[in-house]
Every structure is written in structure tokens, then in C-alpha cells.
Short mmCIF file of C-alpha atoms in Angstrom, two decimals:
data_model
loop_
_atom_site.label_atom_id
_atom_site.label_comp_id
_atom_site.label_asym_id
_atom_site.label_seq_id
_atom_site.Cartn_x
_atom_site.Cartn_y
_atom_site.Cartn_z
CA UNK A 1 41.96 -54.12 8.85
CA UNK A 2 40.99 -50.56 9.66
CA UNK A 3 43.62 -48.73 11.84
CA UNK A 4 42.41 -46.16 14.34
CA UNK A 5 44.78 -43.88 16.24
CA UNK A 6 43.66 -42.61 19.58
CA UNK A 7 45.38 -39.37 20.69
CA UNK A 8 45.04 -38.48 24.39
CA UNK A 9 47.37 -37.31 27.19
CA UNK A 10 45.51 -39.32 29.75
CA UNK A 11 46.92 -42.87 29.29
CA UNK A 12 44.12 -44.71 30.99
CA UNK A 13 41.45 -43.03 28.86
CA UNK A 14 43.40 -43.69 25.67
CA UNK A 15 44.05 -47.36 26.55
CA UNK A 16 40.27 -47.90 27.43
CA UNK A 17 39.29 -46.41 24.09
CA UNK A 18 41.81 -48.64 22.27
CA UNK A 19 40.53 -51.67 24.03
CA UNK A 20 36.84 -50.91 23.36
CA UNK A 21 37.60 -50.07 19.64
CA UNK A 22 39.16 -53.42 19.23
CA UNK A 23 36.37 -55.38 21.10
CA UNK A 24 33.37 -53.62 19.67
CA UNK A 25 34.53 -52.39 16.14
CA UNK A 26 37.29 -54.91 15.40
CA UNK A 27 39.56 -52.02 14.54
CA UNK A 28 43.37 -52.16 14.99
CA UNK A 29 43.98 -49.51 17.59
CA UNK A 30 47.16 -47.45 18.05
CA UNK A 31 47.69 -44.91 20.95
CA UNK A 32 49.60 -41.67 21.15
CA UNK A 33 50.09 -39.70 24.41
CA UNK A 34 50.40 -36.31 22.76
CA UNK A 35 50.29 -34.31 19.60
CA UNK A 36 53.90 -34.69 18.55
CA UNK A 37 53.73 -38.51 19.25
CA UNK A 38 50.67 -38.58 17.08
CA UNK A 39 52.42 -36.87 14.14
CA UNK A 40 55.22 -39.37 14.42
CA UNK A 41 52.89 -42.28 14.35
CA UNK A 42 51.15 -40.79 11.26
CA UNK A 43 54.42 -40.60 9.51
CA UNK A 44 55.33 -44.29 10.05
CA UNK A 45 51.93 -46.14 10.21
CA UNK A 46 49.10 -46.36 7.69
CA UNK A 47 46.27 -44.92 9.76
CA UNK A 48 42.74 -44.83 8.50
CA UNK A 49 41.02 -42.60 11.12
CA UNK A 50 42.16 -40.49 14.16
CA UNK A 51 40.39 -39.92 17.43
CA UNK A 52 41.91 -36.71 18.73
CA UNK A 53 41.55 -35.08 22.09
CA UNK A 54 41.52 -31.25 21.83
CA UNK A 55 42.62 -30.47 25.31
CA UNK A 56 46.32 -31.56 25.69
CA UNK A 57 49.37 -29.88 27.14
CA UNK A 58 52.04 -28.82 24.75
CA UNK A 59 50.77 -29.41 21.17
CA UNK A 60 47.02 -29.49 21.60
CA UNK A 61 44.46 -30.94 19.11
CA UNK A 62 44.08 -27.67 17.13
CA UNK A 63 47.80 -27.56 16.59
CA UNK A 64 47.84 -31.27 15.51
CA UNK A 65 45.19 -30.41 12.88
CA UNK A 66 47.10 -27.50 11.57
CA UNK A 67 50.33 -29.61 11.33
CA UNK A 68 48.38 -32.40 9.59
CA UNK A 69 47.23 -29.95 6.91
CA UNK A 70 50.80 -28.56 6.47
CA UNK A 71 52.23 -32.09 6.09
CA UNK A 72 49.62 -33.25 3.65
CA UNK A 73 47.96 -36.11 5.85
CA UNK A 74 44.64 -36.74 4.36
CA UNK A 75 43.42 -38.99 7.32
CA UNK A 76 39.87 -38.27 8.65
CA UNK A 77 39.87 -36.96 12.18
CA UNK A 78 37.16 -37.13 14.78
CA UNK A 79 37.77 -34.79 17.80
CA UNK A 80 36.42 -35.61 21.23
CA UNK A 81 36.12 -33.49 24.42
CA UNK A 82 35.27 -33.90 28.02
CA UNK A 83 34.65 -30.25 28.71
CA UNK A 84 31.31 -29.84 26.88
CA UNK A 85 32.72 -26.78 25.08
CA UNK A 86 31.31 -27.35 21.58
CA UNK A 87 32.31 -23.98 20.33
CA UNK A 88 35.92 -25.30 20.42
CA UNK A 89 34.69 -28.50 18.50
CA UNK A 90 33.21 -26.22 15.80
CA UNK A 91 36.52 -24.53 15.51
CA UNK A 92 38.11 -27.88 15.02
CA UNK A 93 35.70 -28.74 12.21
CA UNK A 94 36.85 -25.50 10.50
CA UNK A 95 40.31 -26.72 10.80
CA UNK A 96 39.55 -29.91 8.95
CA UNK A 97 38.12 -32.39 11.52
CA UNK A 98 35.21 -34.43 10.07
CA UNK A 99 33.02 -34.54 13.25
CA UNK A 100 33.20 -34.42 17.06
CA UNK A 101 31.92 -36.53 19.88
CA UNK A 102 31.77 -36.30 23.69
CA UNK A 103 34.02 -38.53 25.85
CA UNK A 104 30.99 -39.59 27.77
CA UNK A 105 29.33 -41.04 24.58
CA UNK A 106 28.71 -44.79 24.62
CA UNK A 107 31.40 -46.70 22.82
CA UNK A 108 28.73 -48.17 20.43
CA UNK A 109 28.03 -44.57 19.27
CA UNK A 110 31.86 -43.90 18.82
CA UNK A 111 32.19 -47.04 16.63
CA UNK A 112 29.24 -45.93 14.57
CA UNK A 113 30.73 -42.49 14.14
CA UNK A 114 34.07 -43.95 12.98
CA UNK A 115 32.21 -46.18 10.45
CA UNK A 116 30.22 -43.25 9.08
CA UNK A 117 33.41 -41.10 8.83
CA UNK A 118 35.22 -43.84 6.95
CA UNK A 119 32.24 -44.39 4.65
CA UNK A 120 32.12 -40.57 3.84
CA UNK A 121 35.96 -40.74 3.03
CA UNK A 122 35.34 -43.61 0.80
CA UNK A 123 32.50 -41.95 -1.12
CA UNK A 124 34.53 -38.72 -1.43
CA UNK A 125 37.42 -40.77 -3.00
CA UNK A 126 35.02 -42.51 -5.40
CA UNK A 127 33.46 -39.10 -6.36
CA UNK A 128 36.90 -37.72 -7.11
CA UNK A 129 37.73 -40.80 -9.22
CA UNK A 130 34.49 -40.43 -11.10
CA UNK A 131 35.18 -36.73 -11.82
CA UNK A 132 38.58 -37.68 -13.26
CA UNK A 133 36.89 -40.21 -15.60
CA UNK A 134 34.37 -37.73 -17.14
CA UNK A 135 36.51 -37.64 -20.24
CA UNK A 136 37.22 -41.36 -20.39
CA UNK A 137 36.21 -43.76 -23.25
CA UNK A 138 32.55 -44.44 -24.09
CA UNK A 139 30.92 -47.19 -21.82
CA UNK A 140 29.99 -50.51 -22.97
CA UNK A 141 27.71 -49.50 -25.58
CA UNK A 142 26.55 -51.96 -28.24
CA UNK A 143 24.42 -55.12 -28.86
CA UNK A 144 26.32 -56.81 -31.63
CA UNK A 145 27.02 -60.53 -31.37
CA UNK A 146 30.55 -60.14 -30.06
CA UNK A 147 29.53 -57.47 -27.48
CA UNK A 148 26.80 -59.89 -26.15
CA UNK A 149 29.40 -62.51 -25.96
CA UNK A 150 31.77 -60.19 -23.97
CA UNK A 151 28.97 -59.13 -21.59
CA UNK A 152 28.07 -62.84 -20.87
CA UNK A 153 31.83 -63.58 -20.23
CA UNK A 154 31.93 -60.65 -17.80
CA UNK A 155 28.79 -61.83 -16.01
CA UNK A 156 30.21 -65.38 -15.61
CA UNK A 157 33.47 -64.42 -14.08
CA UNK A 158 32.67 -61.21 -12.15
CA UNK A 159 31.66 -62.86 -8.87
CA UNK A 160 34.72 -65.22 -8.84
CA UNK A 161 37.62 -63.90 -6.88
CA UNK A 162 40.30 -65.42 -9.07
CA UNK A 163 42.55 -63.16 -11.26
CA UNK A 164 41.23 -62.27 -14.72
CA UNK A 165 43.30 -61.50 -17.80
CA UNK A 166 41.72 -59.00 -20.27
CA UNK A 167 43.26 -59.22 -23.73
CA UNK A 168 42.45 -56.85 -26.65
CA UNK A 169 43.87 -54.13 -28.87
CA UNK A 170 44.78 -50.73 -27.72
CA UNK A 171 41.85 -48.40 -27.26
CA UNK A 172 39.23 -51.30 -27.28
CA UNK A 173 37.94 -50.63 -23.79
CA UNK A 174 39.95 -53.03 -21.45
CA UNK A 175 39.72 -50.66 -18.54
CA UNK A 176 35.95 -50.38 -19.03
CA UNK A 177 35.63 -54.21 -18.86
CA UNK A 178 37.80 -54.19 -15.71
CA UNK A 179 35.47 -51.61 -14.16
CA UNK A 180 32.40 -53.63 -15.22
CA UNK A 181 33.94 -56.79 -13.63
CA UNK A 182 34.45 -54.63 -10.36
CA UNK A 183 30.87 -53.29 -10.54
CA UNK A 184 29.33 -56.84 -10.89
CA UNK A 185 31.87 -58.47 -8.46
CA UNK A 186 31.67 -59.45 -4.90
CA UNK A 187 32.82 -56.08 -3.58
CA UNK A 188 31.45 -53.33 -5.71
CA UNK A 189 31.52 -50.82 -2.95
CA UNK A 190 35.26 -51.37 -2.38
CA UNK A 191 38.00 -49.36 -4.01
CA UNK A 192 38.93 -49.77 -7.72
CA UNK A 193 42.56 -48.88 -8.34
CA UNK A 194 44.03 -48.64 -11.84
CA UNK A 195 47.78 -48.76 -12.48
CA UNK A 196 49.34 -48.61 -15.94
CA UNK A 197 52.56 -50.64 -15.89
CA UNK A 198 53.72 -49.04 -19.15
CA UNK A 199 53.74 -45.49 -17.70
CA UNK A 200 55.76 -46.39 -14.60
CA UNK A 201 59.56 -45.83 -14.46
CA UNK A 202 61.18 -49.26 -13.59
CA UNK A 203 62.56 -47.78 -10.36
CA UNK A 204 59.09 -46.95 -9.05
CA UNK A 205 57.23 -50.05 -10.03
CA UNK A 206 57.69 -51.82 -6.73
CA UNK A 207 56.94 -48.58 -4.74
CA UNK A 208 53.69 -48.17 -6.63
CA UNK A 209 52.65 -51.79 -6.10
CA UNK A 210 53.72 -52.45 -2.60
CA UNK A 211 54.35 -48.92 -0.97
CA UNK A 212 57.26 -48.09 1.44
CA UNK A 213 57.98 -47.45 4.99
CA UNK A 214 59.25 -44.13 6.18
CA UNK A 215 62.93 -43.96 5.65
CA UNK A 216 63.10 -46.81 3.20
CA UNK A 217 64.95 -44.57 0.71
CA UNK A 218 66.18 -41.06 0.33
CA UNK A 219 63.03 -38.77 0.23
CA UNK A 220 60.73 -41.43 1.84
CA UNK A 221 59.77 -39.16 4.68
CA UNK A 222 56.34 -40.59 5.26
CA UNK A 223 54.79 -44.06 5.11
CA UNK A 224 53.07 -44.76 1.83
CA UNK A 225 50.57 -47.49 0.94
CA UNK A 226 51.03 -49.25 -2.44
CA UNK A 227 48.33 -50.13 -4.91
CA UNK A 228 47.68 -53.59 -3.41
CA UNK A 229 46.85 -52.12 0.04
CA UNK A 230 44.89 -49.29 -1.34
CA UNK A 231 42.72 -51.81 -3.35
CA UNK A 232 42.25 -54.22 -0.57
CA UNK A 233 38.66 -55.39 -0.43
CA UNK A 234 38.32 -54.17 -3.93
CA UNK A 235 39.93 -54.46 -7.36
CA UNK A 236 43.46 -53.73 -8.64
CA UNK A 237 43.57 -53.25 -12.35
CA UNK A 238 47.07 -53.67 -13.74
CA UNK A 239 46.95 -52.31 -17.35
CA UNK A 240 49.69 -53.18 -19.87
CA UNK A 241 50.85 -56.05 -17.70
CA UNK A 242 53.23 -57.15 -20.40
CA UNK A 243 55.38 -54.11 -19.77
CA UNK A 244 56.10 -55.03 -16.14
CA UNK A 245 59.88 -55.62 -15.45
CA UNK A 246 60.89 -59.23 -14.75
CA UNK A 247 62.04 -58.46 -11.24
CA UNK A 248 58.69 -56.92 -10.35
CA UNK A 249 56.91 -59.89 -12.03
CA UNK A 250 58.48 -62.33 -9.45
CA UNK A 251 57.35 -60.13 -6.55
CA UNK A 252 53.89 -59.63 -8.01
CA UNK A 253 53.53 -63.47 -8.37
CA UNK A 254 54.33 -63.96 -4.71
CA UNK A 255 51.67 -61.28 -3.64
CA UNK A 256 49.00 -62.79 -5.91
CA UNK A 257 49.61 -66.25 -4.50
CA UNK A 258 50.03 -65.33 -0.87
CA UNK A 259 47.76 -62.30 -0.54
CA UNK A 260 50.41 -60.51 1.51
CA UNK A 261 52.57 -57.60 0.87
CA UNK A 262 55.83 -56.21 2.35
CA UNK A 263 56.32 -52.57 1.98
CA UNK A 264 59.77 -51.44 0.71
CA UNK A 265 62.03 -50.98 3.78
CA UNK A 266 59.74 -52.94 6.02
CA UNK A 267 60.01 -56.23 7.75
CA UNK A 268 56.41 -57.23 8.38
CA UNK A 269 53.83 -58.69 6.00
CA UNK A 270 50.36 -57.13 5.60
CA UNK A 271 47.40 -59.26 4.49
CA UNK A 272 45.49 -57.80 1.52
CA UNK A 273 42.25 -59.09 0.13
CA UNK A 274 42.66 -57.58 -3.44
CA UNK A 275 41.14 -59.05 -6.68
CA UNK A 276 43.64 -58.68 -9.47
CA UNK A 277 42.58 -57.85 -12.99
CA UNK A 278 45.27 -57.62 -15.55
CA UNK A 279 45.09 -56.40 -19.20
CA UNK A 280 47.44 -56.54 -22.21
CA UNK A 281 47.47 -55.81 -25.92
CA UNK A 282 50.47 -58.12 -26.31
CA UNK A 283 50.65 -61.88 -27.15
CA UNK A 284 51.81 -62.98 -23.66
CA UNK A 285 52.38 -66.58 -24.82
CA UNK A 286 54.96 -65.13 -27.30
CA UNK A 287 56.42 -62.98 -24.57
CA UNK A 288 56.77 -66.13 -22.39
CA UNK A 289 58.66 -67.95 -25.34
CA UNK A 290 61.00 -64.99 -25.66
CA UNK A 291 61.70 -64.98 -21.97
CA UNK A 292 60.23 -61.44 -21.49
CA UNK A 293 57.35 -62.55 -19.38
CA UNK A 294 57.38 -65.11 -16.48
CA UNK A 295 55.63 -68.29 -17.38
CA UNK A 296 54.42 -68.92 -13.75
CA UNK A 297 52.98 -65.39 -13.54
CA UNK A 298 51.27 -65.86 -16.91
CA UNK A 299 49.49 -69.02 -15.82
CA UNK A 300 48.61 -67.44 -12.44
CA UNK A 301 46.92 -64.40 -14.21
CA UNK A 302 45.11 -66.09 -16.97
CA UNK A 303 42.81 -68.23 -14.74
CA UNK A 304 39.96 -66.54 -16.61
CA UNK A 305 40.57 -64.76 -19.96
CA UNK A 306 38.20 -62.18 -21.24
CA UNK A 307 38.64 -61.00 -24.82
CA UNK A 308 37.62 -57.49 -25.90
CA UNK A 309 36.66 -57.31 -29.60
CA UNK A 310 38.23 -54.77 -31.85
CA UNK A 311 35.86 -52.08 -33.16
CA UNK A 312 36.07 -53.38 -36.77
CA UNK A 313 34.52 -56.66 -35.44
CA UNK A 314 31.42 -54.89 -34.31
CA UNK A 315 30.94 -52.16 -36.85
CA UNK A 316 27.13 -52.37 -36.38
CA UNK A 317 27.64 -50.92 -32.87
CA UNK A 318 29.12 -47.63 -34.40
CA UNK A 319 25.76 -45.81 -34.62
CA UNK A 320 25.04 -46.35 -31.04
CA UNK A 321 28.52 -45.39 -30.10
CA UNK A 322 28.43 -42.22 -32.16
CA UNK A 323 25.11 -41.14 -30.62
CA UNK A 324 26.62 -41.53 -27.14
CA UNK A 325 29.90 -39.81 -28.06
CA UNK A 326 28.09 -36.83 -29.74
CA UNK A 327 25.82 -36.41 -26.63
CA UNK A 328 28.83 -36.44 -24.17
CA UNK A 329 31.04 -34.36 -26.41
CA UNK A 330 28.41 -31.65 -27.10
CA UNK A 331 27.52 -31.67 -23.31
CA UNK A 332 31.26 -31.20 -22.45
CA UNK A 333 31.77 -28.42 -24.92
CA UNK A 334 28.44 -26.78 -24.17
CA UNK A 335 27.14 -26.75 -27.73
CA UNK A 336 23.86 -27.89 -29.19
CA UNK A 337 23.44 -31.57 -29.71
CA UNK A 338 24.57 -32.48 -33.31
CA UNK A 339 23.22 -35.11 -35.66
CA UNK A 340 25.20 -37.07 -38.23
CA UNK A 341 24.08 -37.64 -41.85
CA UNK A 342 23.79 -41.38 -43.01
CA UNK A 343 26.60 -40.84 -45.49
CA UNK A 344 28.96 -39.73 -42.71
CA UNK A 345 27.92 -42.54 -40.54
CA UNK A 346 28.37 -45.12 -43.33
CA UNK A 347 31.86 -43.76 -43.76
CA UNK A 348 32.65 -44.26 -40.15
CA UNK A 349 31.21 -47.71 -40.23
CA UNK A 350 33.46 -48.63 -43.23
CA UNK A 351 36.65 -47.50 -41.65
CA UNK A 352 39.00 -50.05 -40.06
CA UNK A 353 39.61 -48.29 -36.68
CA UNK A 354 42.88 -50.40 -36.26
CA UNK A 355 45.04 -47.73 -34.78
CA UNK A 356 43.12 -47.06 -31.54
CA UNK A 357 39.63 -48.53 -31.78
CA UNK A 358 36.92 -46.77 -29.64
CA UNK A 359 39.35 -44.18 -28.52
CA UNK A 360 40.20 -43.24 -32.05
CA UNK A 361 36.41 -43.05 -32.77
CA UNK A 362 35.94 -40.85 -29.82
CA UNK A 363 38.70 -38.53 -31.03
CA UNK A 364 37.23 -38.39 -34.57
CA UNK A 365 33.78 -37.43 -33.09
CA UNK A 366 35.34 -34.63 -31.24
CA UNK A 367 37.07 -33.37 -34.23
CA UNK A 368 33.82 -33.36 -36.22
CA UNK A 369 31.96 -31.48 -33.55
CA UNK A 370 34.65 -28.87 -33.49
CA UNK A 371 34.93 -28.62 -37.27
CA UNK A 372 31.18 -28.16 -37.88
CA UNK A 373 28.95 -25.19 -37.01
CA UNK A 374 25.92 -26.90 -38.57
CA UNK A 375 23.31 -28.94 -36.64
CA UNK A 376 24.12 -31.83 -38.85
CA UNK A 377 27.57 -33.40 -39.31
CA UNK A 378 28.08 -34.32 -43.03
CA UNK A 379 30.48 -36.43 -44.92
CA UNK A 380 32.78 -33.46 -45.46
CA UNK A 381 33.16 -33.01 -41.71
CA UNK A 382 34.59 -36.53 -41.35
CA UNK A 383 38.41 -36.28 -40.97
CA UNK A 384 40.20 -36.86 -44.37
CA UNK A 385 42.24 -39.83 -43.19
CA UNK A 386 39.08 -41.66 -42.30
CA UNK A 387 37.25 -40.71 -45.53
CA UNK A 388 40.35 -41.94 -47.48
CA UNK A 389 41.02 -44.96 -45.38
CA UNK A 390 37.60 -46.48 -45.29
CA UNK A 391 37.76 -50.37 -45.62
CA UNK A 392 36.08 -52.24 -48.43
CA UNK A 393 32.59 -53.37 -47.35
CA UNK A 394 33.50 -56.98 -47.97
CA UNK A 395 36.46 -57.02 -45.41
CA UNK A 396 35.99 -59.62 -42.65
CA UNK A 397 36.94 -59.16 -39.05
CA UNK A 398 39.74 -61.17 -37.69
CA UNK A 399 39.55 -63.78 -34.85
CA UNK A 400 35.83 -64.51 -34.92
CA UNK A 401 33.75 -67.62 -35.85
CA UNK A 402 31.89 -67.96 -39.09
CA UNK A 403 28.47 -67.64 -37.40
CA UNK A 404 29.54 -64.49 -35.41
CA UNK A 405 30.81 -62.92 -38.68
CA UNK A 406 27.58 -63.78 -40.52
CA UNK A 407 25.40 -62.37 -37.68
CA UNK A 408 27.53 -59.22 -37.42
CA UNK A 409 27.32 -58.70 -41.29
CA UNK A 410 23.56 -59.03 -41.16
CA UNK A 411 23.19 -56.72 -38.26
CA UNK A 412 25.54 -54.17 -39.96
CA UNK A 413 23.34 -54.19 -43.12
CA UNK A 414 20.21 -53.62 -41.19
CA UNK A 415 21.56 -50.75 -39.08
CA UNK A 416 23.03 -49.06 -42.17
CA UNK A 417 19.75 -49.34 -44.01
CA UNK A 418 17.83 -47.99 -41.09
CA UNK A 419 20.12 -45.02 -40.91
CA UNK A 420 19.73 -44.19 -44.52
CA UNK A 421 16.02 -44.17 -44.20
CA UNK A 422 15.84 -42.20 -40.92
CA UNK A 423 14.79 -45.33 -39.09
CA UNK A 424 11.45 -45.51 -40.91
CA UNK A 425 10.48 -49.27 -40.79
CA UNK A 426 8.37 -49.40 -43.90
CA UNK A 427 10.84 -47.64 -46.19
CA UNK A 428 13.79 -49.66 -44.83
CA UNK A 429 11.98 -52.93 -45.45
CA UNK A 430 11.23 -51.84 -49.10
CA UNK A 431 14.74 -50.82 -49.72
CA UNK A 432 16.04 -54.15 -48.46
CA UNK A 433 13.53 -56.11 -50.49
CA UNK A 434 11.62 -57.61 -47.57
CA UNK A 435 8.07 -58.54 -47.87
CA UNK A 436 6.82 -56.16 -45.16
CA UNK A 437 7.75 -54.25 -42.09
CA UNK A 438 6.95 -57.24 -39.85
CA UNK A 439 9.79 -59.16 -41.43
CA UNK A 440 12.16 -56.34 -40.59
CA UNK A 441 10.96 -56.07 -36.99
CA UNK A 442 11.56 -59.72 -36.57
CA UNK A 443 15.23 -59.45 -37.84
CA UNK A 444 15.67 -56.42 -35.55
CA UNK A 445 14.43 -58.28 -32.58
CA UNK A 446 16.81 -61.14 -33.41
CA UNK A 447 19.75 -58.66 -33.45
CA UNK A 448 18.68 -56.66 -30.47
CA UNK A 449 18.35 -53.52 -32.58
CA UNK A 450 16.09 -51.09 -30.58
CA UNK A 451 15.74 -47.76 -29.10
CA UNK A 452 15.59 -45.32 -32.05
CA UNK A 453 12.91 -46.85 -34.26
CA UNK A 454 10.08 -44.68 -35.34
CA UNK A 455 7.51 -47.14 -36.67
CA UNK A 456 4.57 -46.18 -38.78
CA UNK A 457 2.62 -49.32 -37.88
#
């Protein structure tokens, strides 16, 4: 529930505002009778928005805004005044307030302004997260059989609020799958919070997940929401879940089952509506047998399992991935868009990519862009370890069915032949020994190969 703090030195005004906010906006109101009391409330409570009176004895609204900035409070503030002096409201905006209202405004208008302020705050948070992801892995590019199967799996479970376990090798794109589940889910406008369990010191895991109250431990000077609260009405992505300590696993199980958290140092429970998506590159069943992962948590998380294929299982997607990565890398480095020679592309398609999958391919493309000043990237520009480590063309992918392997092999042959012939339909058909270009087009439609074809028909 959204918590709104009303700060006013007139108790009757503050209480009436609090009552109306709860009645009309279904907000959880808190009241402070002055500036110093408001700062105390902000330190111990998780406040989502502040309604701040500017004209107060002692510490007025302007000093509260300055103190909030000094202490690092990032709570949106709406100032209100009964004097009609809007020059002072403009000064409050310069000090960090989001907007201002008159005390005589109807409460429906006040509720609307709070909702708009919270929406702007949410959009600003999302924009910051998107900027941080500009250098992230390539999106879900590819139309190979295993990628089609993956997209179908995502579509089936996205709207279901149950936990999802994503399994796949390192660098294969598990977080991208989690974000796609969120985008297609029941609350796409809600927050998406990603937490890497492998990157957290054991002493901080519970604090990151559940948050803490002020004074919970040395240095806990302000209240802090954990990942579950932050992701409420959205998705919490727990990457590398197999690295989570056993003690934290027990508490995580309780939160997933009860949908309630208790902050460290707190004695109250807080309801959260958070969809949990976990990911791992470990064999969790083996971890359960070795007593390194709780069996009850494992069965609670793997209600739905989504498997992300390794890049070697979908080599025919590599041309599309390389095109995407070349475009984004060249744009990031402000250089002219490069092309790649068929021989270099075939070398990339033959490589195993077992160390880091799509992330490894992204790094290789970046190195090739940096290494070459020419408009076209050739075989000599491919990193030596990839040229030397290219897998035999007859190698099969692991963990897929015979029909999937057969379809992927056929698709890979067609894509490679099209690349060698500059996507010229007739020449490609002749090189493959097909009767005519119509036969090739039929195969291409079956494998969803499209977008770059330059037909002479």
C-alpha cells in the first residue's frame, strides 16, 4: 500500500487530510506536526510521498526540503500552502519539490496529484534502469527451433503469478528471459528488480532481500526497503539462486509461501505482492542431493521451468545476433556500421561458445569492431582463440531432441549458404542443388528465415 506523510503544524488540518487520503485514495497516511518530526518519520518509515506545508514555525518546509537533500531522502514531495504565495511554491520546486497545490483544492484533485507524482517517480526509476542496461546482452534475437520453443514457453507462463525457475548456462540470456516474463506478465508497468545472489556477501543477503529498520544494526541510520518490498506489484529476479546461503533459503521459502516480509530489526509483517523469478546455471537437483540447497525451496521455485538454450544449440541465429551486436556496438563507439564477411561469419557459427554463450559472442564482436578499421570485418579480424577453436561442423548440440537437431541443422545450412551468396536467392538455390528459387523460399518460410533477403524474382 502507498504510504503518504502529511506534514502540517495545524493538527486538525493534518488529520483531515490523512482521513480523506485514506478514504478517497486508499493511501496509508502518516502525520507529522512539524519539520523535525517529519524527518524522524522519514528515517524510520518507508514513505512513498510527502505532502509538505511550507509555513510552519521552527523548521519550515524549505528547511525540510534542504534537510531531505542533505540526508539523501529520495521521496517525492508535494508542497501545499494556504497563503496563495506561489512565488514561494516556485522556490520550493527549485529546492526539489515535485509540484505544489493549494490547501483549498478539492481532495479528489489532491489524490490525483499524488498519483501523478508517484507515476512520474516510477517512470524516472524505469528510465534510470534502462540507461544502466544500454550495455546489456543482446535481446531475444533469433528464430531457430529452440528459440521458438523458448518464446512459446515464456508466452505460456508469463501471465501466471506462480514462481518460475529459469535454467541455462552462463551468458545464455537468463535475465533477458526474466525481463520478457515481466514484460508479458500481469503487471508489466510494475517494478522489475534484479538481484544476483552470487555477488552478495553472506552477511548482506537478508538485508538485500528483506530490508532493515532504523537501528537494526550498527550503521543502520535510516529505514531501508529490501528487494521484495521494492519489487511489490512487479517481479523480483533472483539470479544465481543456487549460491544463496542455506539460512537465507529458509527465510526466502517463508516469504515466497506467505507473501509477507519482516525487515531486519522489525517486529511487524509487511504484505508484498511480488512475482519471484529465479535463475541458475547449476543442477539444483544435484545440489539438493548434496544438501547444499533446500529441497522444499527447490520444489517451491520450480513450479514452472523455462530452459534457455546454449548458443551452440542455435548456431543459425548467430548471423542475426551478429547483425544486432554490430549495430549496437558501432552506435556505442560512434563508428560507421561494419559488415562481416561470410568466411568470418561461418567461423563464428562453427565455434562452440561454451564458455559464456551470447555474452562471449558480444565481447568477440566488440573486439572485432575495435581491431578493424575497414568497413568489412574479415576472417583475420576474428579473435585467434575463436578461429583456432571452431568446432567441427558435424558436432551436435546437447540436450535437444532429434527433430530439433535436424531442423536446426537444416536452418544452419540454409543461413550459411545465403550468407556466402550475399542473400541472392537464385545463386543460393543453385549452390545447394535445389530445383529453383521457389524451393528455397519454401524452406526459408518453414524455418522463419526472413528480413534480409534480396530476391531477383
